[in-house]
Structures are given as structure tokens and as C-alpha cells.
Short mmCIF file of C-alpha atoms in Angstrom, two decimals:
data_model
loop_
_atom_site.label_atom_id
_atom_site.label_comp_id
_atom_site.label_asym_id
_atom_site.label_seq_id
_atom_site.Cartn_x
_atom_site.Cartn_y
_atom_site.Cartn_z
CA UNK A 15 15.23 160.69 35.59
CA UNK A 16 13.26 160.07 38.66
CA UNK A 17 13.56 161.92 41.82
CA UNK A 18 13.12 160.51 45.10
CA UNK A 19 11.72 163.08 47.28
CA UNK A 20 12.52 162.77 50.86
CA UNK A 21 9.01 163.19 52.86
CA UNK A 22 8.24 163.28 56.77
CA UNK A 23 6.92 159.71 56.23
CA UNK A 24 9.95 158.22 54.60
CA UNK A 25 12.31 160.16 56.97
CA UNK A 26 9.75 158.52 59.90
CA UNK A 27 10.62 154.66 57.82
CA UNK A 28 14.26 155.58 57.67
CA UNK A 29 14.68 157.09 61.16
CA UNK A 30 13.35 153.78 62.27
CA UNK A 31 15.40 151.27 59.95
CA UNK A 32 18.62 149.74 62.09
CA UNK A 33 21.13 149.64 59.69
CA UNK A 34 24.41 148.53 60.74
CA UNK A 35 26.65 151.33 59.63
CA UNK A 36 29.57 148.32 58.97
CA UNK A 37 28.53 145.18 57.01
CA UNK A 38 29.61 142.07 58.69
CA UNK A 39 30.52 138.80 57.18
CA UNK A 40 31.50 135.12 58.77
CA UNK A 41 34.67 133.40 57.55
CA UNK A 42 35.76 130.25 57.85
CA UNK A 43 39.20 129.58 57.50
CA UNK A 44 40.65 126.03 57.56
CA UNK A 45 44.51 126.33 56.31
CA UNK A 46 47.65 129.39 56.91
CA UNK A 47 45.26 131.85 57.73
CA UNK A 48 44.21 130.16 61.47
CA UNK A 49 45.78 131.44 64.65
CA UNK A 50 49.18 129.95 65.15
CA UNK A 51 49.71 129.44 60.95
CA UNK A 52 52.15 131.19 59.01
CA UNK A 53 49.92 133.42 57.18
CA UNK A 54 47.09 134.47 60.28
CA UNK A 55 49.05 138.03 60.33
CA UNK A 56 47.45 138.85 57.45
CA UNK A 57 43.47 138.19 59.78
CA UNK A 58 45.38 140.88 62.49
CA UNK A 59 46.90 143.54 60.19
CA UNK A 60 44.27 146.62 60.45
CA UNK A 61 45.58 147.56 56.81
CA UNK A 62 43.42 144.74 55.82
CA UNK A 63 40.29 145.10 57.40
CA UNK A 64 38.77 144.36 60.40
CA UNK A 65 38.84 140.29 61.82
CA UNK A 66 37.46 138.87 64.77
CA UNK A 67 37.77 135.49 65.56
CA UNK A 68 34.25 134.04 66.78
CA UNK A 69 34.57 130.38 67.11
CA UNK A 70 36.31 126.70 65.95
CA UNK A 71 34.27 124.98 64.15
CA UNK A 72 34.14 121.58 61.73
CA UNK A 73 32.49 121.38 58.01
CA UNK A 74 29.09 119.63 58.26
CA UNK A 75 29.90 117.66 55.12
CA UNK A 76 33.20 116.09 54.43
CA UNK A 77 35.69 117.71 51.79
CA UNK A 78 39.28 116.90 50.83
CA UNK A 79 41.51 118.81 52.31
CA UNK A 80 44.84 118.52 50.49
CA UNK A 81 48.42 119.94 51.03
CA UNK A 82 49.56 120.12 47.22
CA UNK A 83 51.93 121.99 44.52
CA UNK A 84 55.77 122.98 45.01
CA UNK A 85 54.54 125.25 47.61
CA UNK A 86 52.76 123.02 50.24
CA UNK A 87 49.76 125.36 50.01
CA UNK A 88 46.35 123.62 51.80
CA UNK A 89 43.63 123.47 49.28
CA UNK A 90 39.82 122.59 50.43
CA UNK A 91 38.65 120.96 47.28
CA UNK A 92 34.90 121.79 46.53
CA UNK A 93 33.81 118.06 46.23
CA UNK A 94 31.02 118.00 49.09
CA UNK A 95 31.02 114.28 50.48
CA UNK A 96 35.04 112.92 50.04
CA UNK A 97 37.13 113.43 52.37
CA UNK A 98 36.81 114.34 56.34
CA UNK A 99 35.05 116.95 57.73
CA UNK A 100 37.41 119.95 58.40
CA UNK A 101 38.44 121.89 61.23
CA UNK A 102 39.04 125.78 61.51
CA UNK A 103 38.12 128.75 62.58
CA UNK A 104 35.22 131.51 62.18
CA UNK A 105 35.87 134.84 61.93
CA UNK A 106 33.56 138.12 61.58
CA UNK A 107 34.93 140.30 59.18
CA UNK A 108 34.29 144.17 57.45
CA UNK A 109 34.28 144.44 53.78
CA UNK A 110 37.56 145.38 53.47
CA UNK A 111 38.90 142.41 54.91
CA UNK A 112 36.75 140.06 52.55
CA UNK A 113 37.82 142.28 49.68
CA UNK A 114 41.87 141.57 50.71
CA UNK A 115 40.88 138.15 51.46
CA UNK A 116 39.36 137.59 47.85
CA UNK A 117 42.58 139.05 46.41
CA UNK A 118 44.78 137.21 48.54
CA UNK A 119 42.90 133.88 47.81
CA UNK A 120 43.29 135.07 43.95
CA UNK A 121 39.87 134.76 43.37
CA UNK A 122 38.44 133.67 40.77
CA UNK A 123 42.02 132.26 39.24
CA UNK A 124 42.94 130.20 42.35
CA UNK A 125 40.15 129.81 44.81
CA UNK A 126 36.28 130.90 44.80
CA UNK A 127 34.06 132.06 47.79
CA UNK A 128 31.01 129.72 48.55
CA UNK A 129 28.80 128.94 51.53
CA UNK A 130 29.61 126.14 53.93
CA UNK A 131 28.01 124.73 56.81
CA UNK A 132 29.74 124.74 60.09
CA UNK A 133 29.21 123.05 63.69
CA UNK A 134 30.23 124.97 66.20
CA UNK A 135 33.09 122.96 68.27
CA UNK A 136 33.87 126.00 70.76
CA UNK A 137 32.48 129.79 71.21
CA UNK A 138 34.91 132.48 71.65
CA UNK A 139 31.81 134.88 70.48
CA UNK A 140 32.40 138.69 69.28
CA UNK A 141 31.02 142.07 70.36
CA UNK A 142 27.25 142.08 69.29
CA UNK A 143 27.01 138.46 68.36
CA UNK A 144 24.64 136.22 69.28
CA UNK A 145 26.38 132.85 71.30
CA UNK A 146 26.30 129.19 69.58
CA UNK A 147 26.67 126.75 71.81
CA UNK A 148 28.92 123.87 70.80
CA UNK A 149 26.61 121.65 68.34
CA UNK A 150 25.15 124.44 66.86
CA UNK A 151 24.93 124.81 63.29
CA UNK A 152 25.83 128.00 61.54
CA UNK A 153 27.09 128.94 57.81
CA UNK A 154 30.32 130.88 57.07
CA UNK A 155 32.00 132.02 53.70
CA UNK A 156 34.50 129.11 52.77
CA UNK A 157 37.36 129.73 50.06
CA UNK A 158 37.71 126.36 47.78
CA UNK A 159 39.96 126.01 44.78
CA UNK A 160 38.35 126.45 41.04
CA UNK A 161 40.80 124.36 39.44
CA UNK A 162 43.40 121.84 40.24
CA UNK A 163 45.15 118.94 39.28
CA UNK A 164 43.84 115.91 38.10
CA UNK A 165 45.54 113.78 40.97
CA UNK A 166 44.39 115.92 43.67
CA UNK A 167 41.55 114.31 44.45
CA UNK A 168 44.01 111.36 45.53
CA UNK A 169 45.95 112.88 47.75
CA UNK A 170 45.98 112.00 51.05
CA UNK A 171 43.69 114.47 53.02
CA UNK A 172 43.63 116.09 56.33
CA UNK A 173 41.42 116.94 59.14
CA UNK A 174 42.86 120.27 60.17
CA UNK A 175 45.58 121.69 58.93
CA UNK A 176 49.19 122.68 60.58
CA UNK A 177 52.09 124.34 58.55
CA UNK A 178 54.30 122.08 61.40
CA UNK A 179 51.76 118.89 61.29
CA UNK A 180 53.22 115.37 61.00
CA UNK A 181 53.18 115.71 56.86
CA UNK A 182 56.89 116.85 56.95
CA UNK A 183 55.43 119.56 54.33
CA UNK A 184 57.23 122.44 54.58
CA UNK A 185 54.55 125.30 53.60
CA UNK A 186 56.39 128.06 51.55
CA UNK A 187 55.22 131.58 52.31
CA UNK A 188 54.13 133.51 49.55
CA UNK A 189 56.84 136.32 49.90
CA UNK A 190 59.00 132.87 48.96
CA UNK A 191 57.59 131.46 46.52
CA UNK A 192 58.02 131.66 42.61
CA UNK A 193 54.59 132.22 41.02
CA UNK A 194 55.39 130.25 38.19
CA UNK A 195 56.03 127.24 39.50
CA UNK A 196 53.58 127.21 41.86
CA UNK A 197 50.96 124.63 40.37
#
């Protein structure tokens, strides 16, 4: 086994490193996780993790956005080019919060966590961040569903999503809902 052995040199290199002492990640959230949505107390419970929202923001590429099972749940389908390009929201979060957010988003069964491209549409900003103006072009992680039904694709899509939007959808929270009839 090798030893690292701490000299005045590397204590000099490490004395001089910044490193955050909390890792910081951008989220972009497009569906019952917004402000105003039936699931967004889940972004403001501290139990979670830390979330701050940043900024609204729209996809840079179009995707479908679909409201789909028994459930009503919003799905972002990863198919880069169909569809509109989608509004939501940006928000800085600790690892703990994208650790709860990857099990609440069932990863890797249900959804998985990619990149996306995002133009800023209005900057709320956060402690230590550096301000976008509106136009600007920033990435984010984005959760998309892995696998879904073959008529998804077909289904009409949305813009931006409301739980109380002009579908007539009734989104069933997930306290409600029966697991296995879900898809």
C-alpha cells in the first residue's frame, strides 16, 4: 500500500485549492415538482436536501412532454427534436437533494438523469451564483423516462405543465396512487 505523505508543499497546494465544502448541482424541473404543483413540497422539505430555485427557463431543443398512465403523471420523453420546447424551472441543489430526487424519480426503473440545455427566460439567481440574463444559455440535470408506452409518443404534448391546466387531467399524488396500476 502506498502512503501519501503530507509535506509543507502539498499542504502549501491544498491550503490554496477552493473547494466548495457543499457540491452544488442545477436542476431542471418541468412537471409536479415546480412552484405552485402538487409535489414542489418535496424541493422545500430540509429532510430532503437543500433547493434553491435560480431561474425559469425553456429546453433548447423540443421534447414531448406528455401527461400519461392512470395517474396523470407528466413524463418528458427523451426524444430530442418532437415535440415543443419545455418550460420549468432551475434549481441549485446539495447532494442530498439529488440523491432523494433520483429515488423519488425511481431512477433507473422510471426516469433517468441526463443533461439538457436551457435558455434562461427569467433570473431569480441564488447566493454565490453568477446572473444569466434572459437569453442566456445554460445546462441543468433533466429527469426523462427510460421506458414507456408505445403510444406515448402520440400523445398530445405540452409546453409547460399545470396539475390544474386546461387537460381536465386530474394528477394523482403518489401517497394516492396504486403502484401497480400505475403504467
Amino acid at each position: 500500500m502506498r502512503l501519501f505523505r503530507m509535506t509543507q508543499k502539498s499542504n502549501l497546494f491544498f491550503s490554496s485549492c477552493k473547494v466548495p465544502s457543499i457540491i452544488m448541482n442545477h436542476v431542471f424541473v418541468y412537471g409536479s415538482l415546480k412552484r405552485a404543483q402538487p409535489n414542489y413540497h418535496y424541493m422545500t422539505d430540509s429532510n430532503n436536501g437543500k433547493a434553491e430555485f435560480l431561474a425559469t427557463a425553456v429546453t433548447v431543443q423540443k421534447y414531448p412532454l406528455v401527461i400519461a398512465t392512470k395517474c396523470n403523471i407528466p413524463f418528458l420523453l427523451n426524444l430530442p427534436g418532437q415535440g415543443n420546447r419545455v418550460h420549468g424551472e432551475i434549481y441549485r441543489v446539495d447532494e442530498k437533494m439529488l440523491e432523494f430526487l433520483d429515488e423519488f424519480e425511481n431512477i433507473p426503473t422510471m426516469y433517468q438523469r441526463t443533461v439538457v440545455e436551457l435558455e434562461i427566460s427569467e433570473w431569480a439567481g441564488g447566493t454565490g451564483e453568477e446572473k444569466l440574463s434572459p437569453g442566456s444559455i445554460t445546462e441543468a440535470f433533466v429527469y426523462s423516462t427510460t421506458t414507456y408506452q408505445p403510444d406515448w409518443p402520440s400523445l398530445p404534448t405540452y409546453e409547460s405543465y399545470d396539475s390544474n391546466g386546461d387537460h381536465g387531467l386530474k394528477f394523482i399524488l403518489r401517497e394516492d396512487r396504486n403502484w401497480a396500476s400505475v403504467h
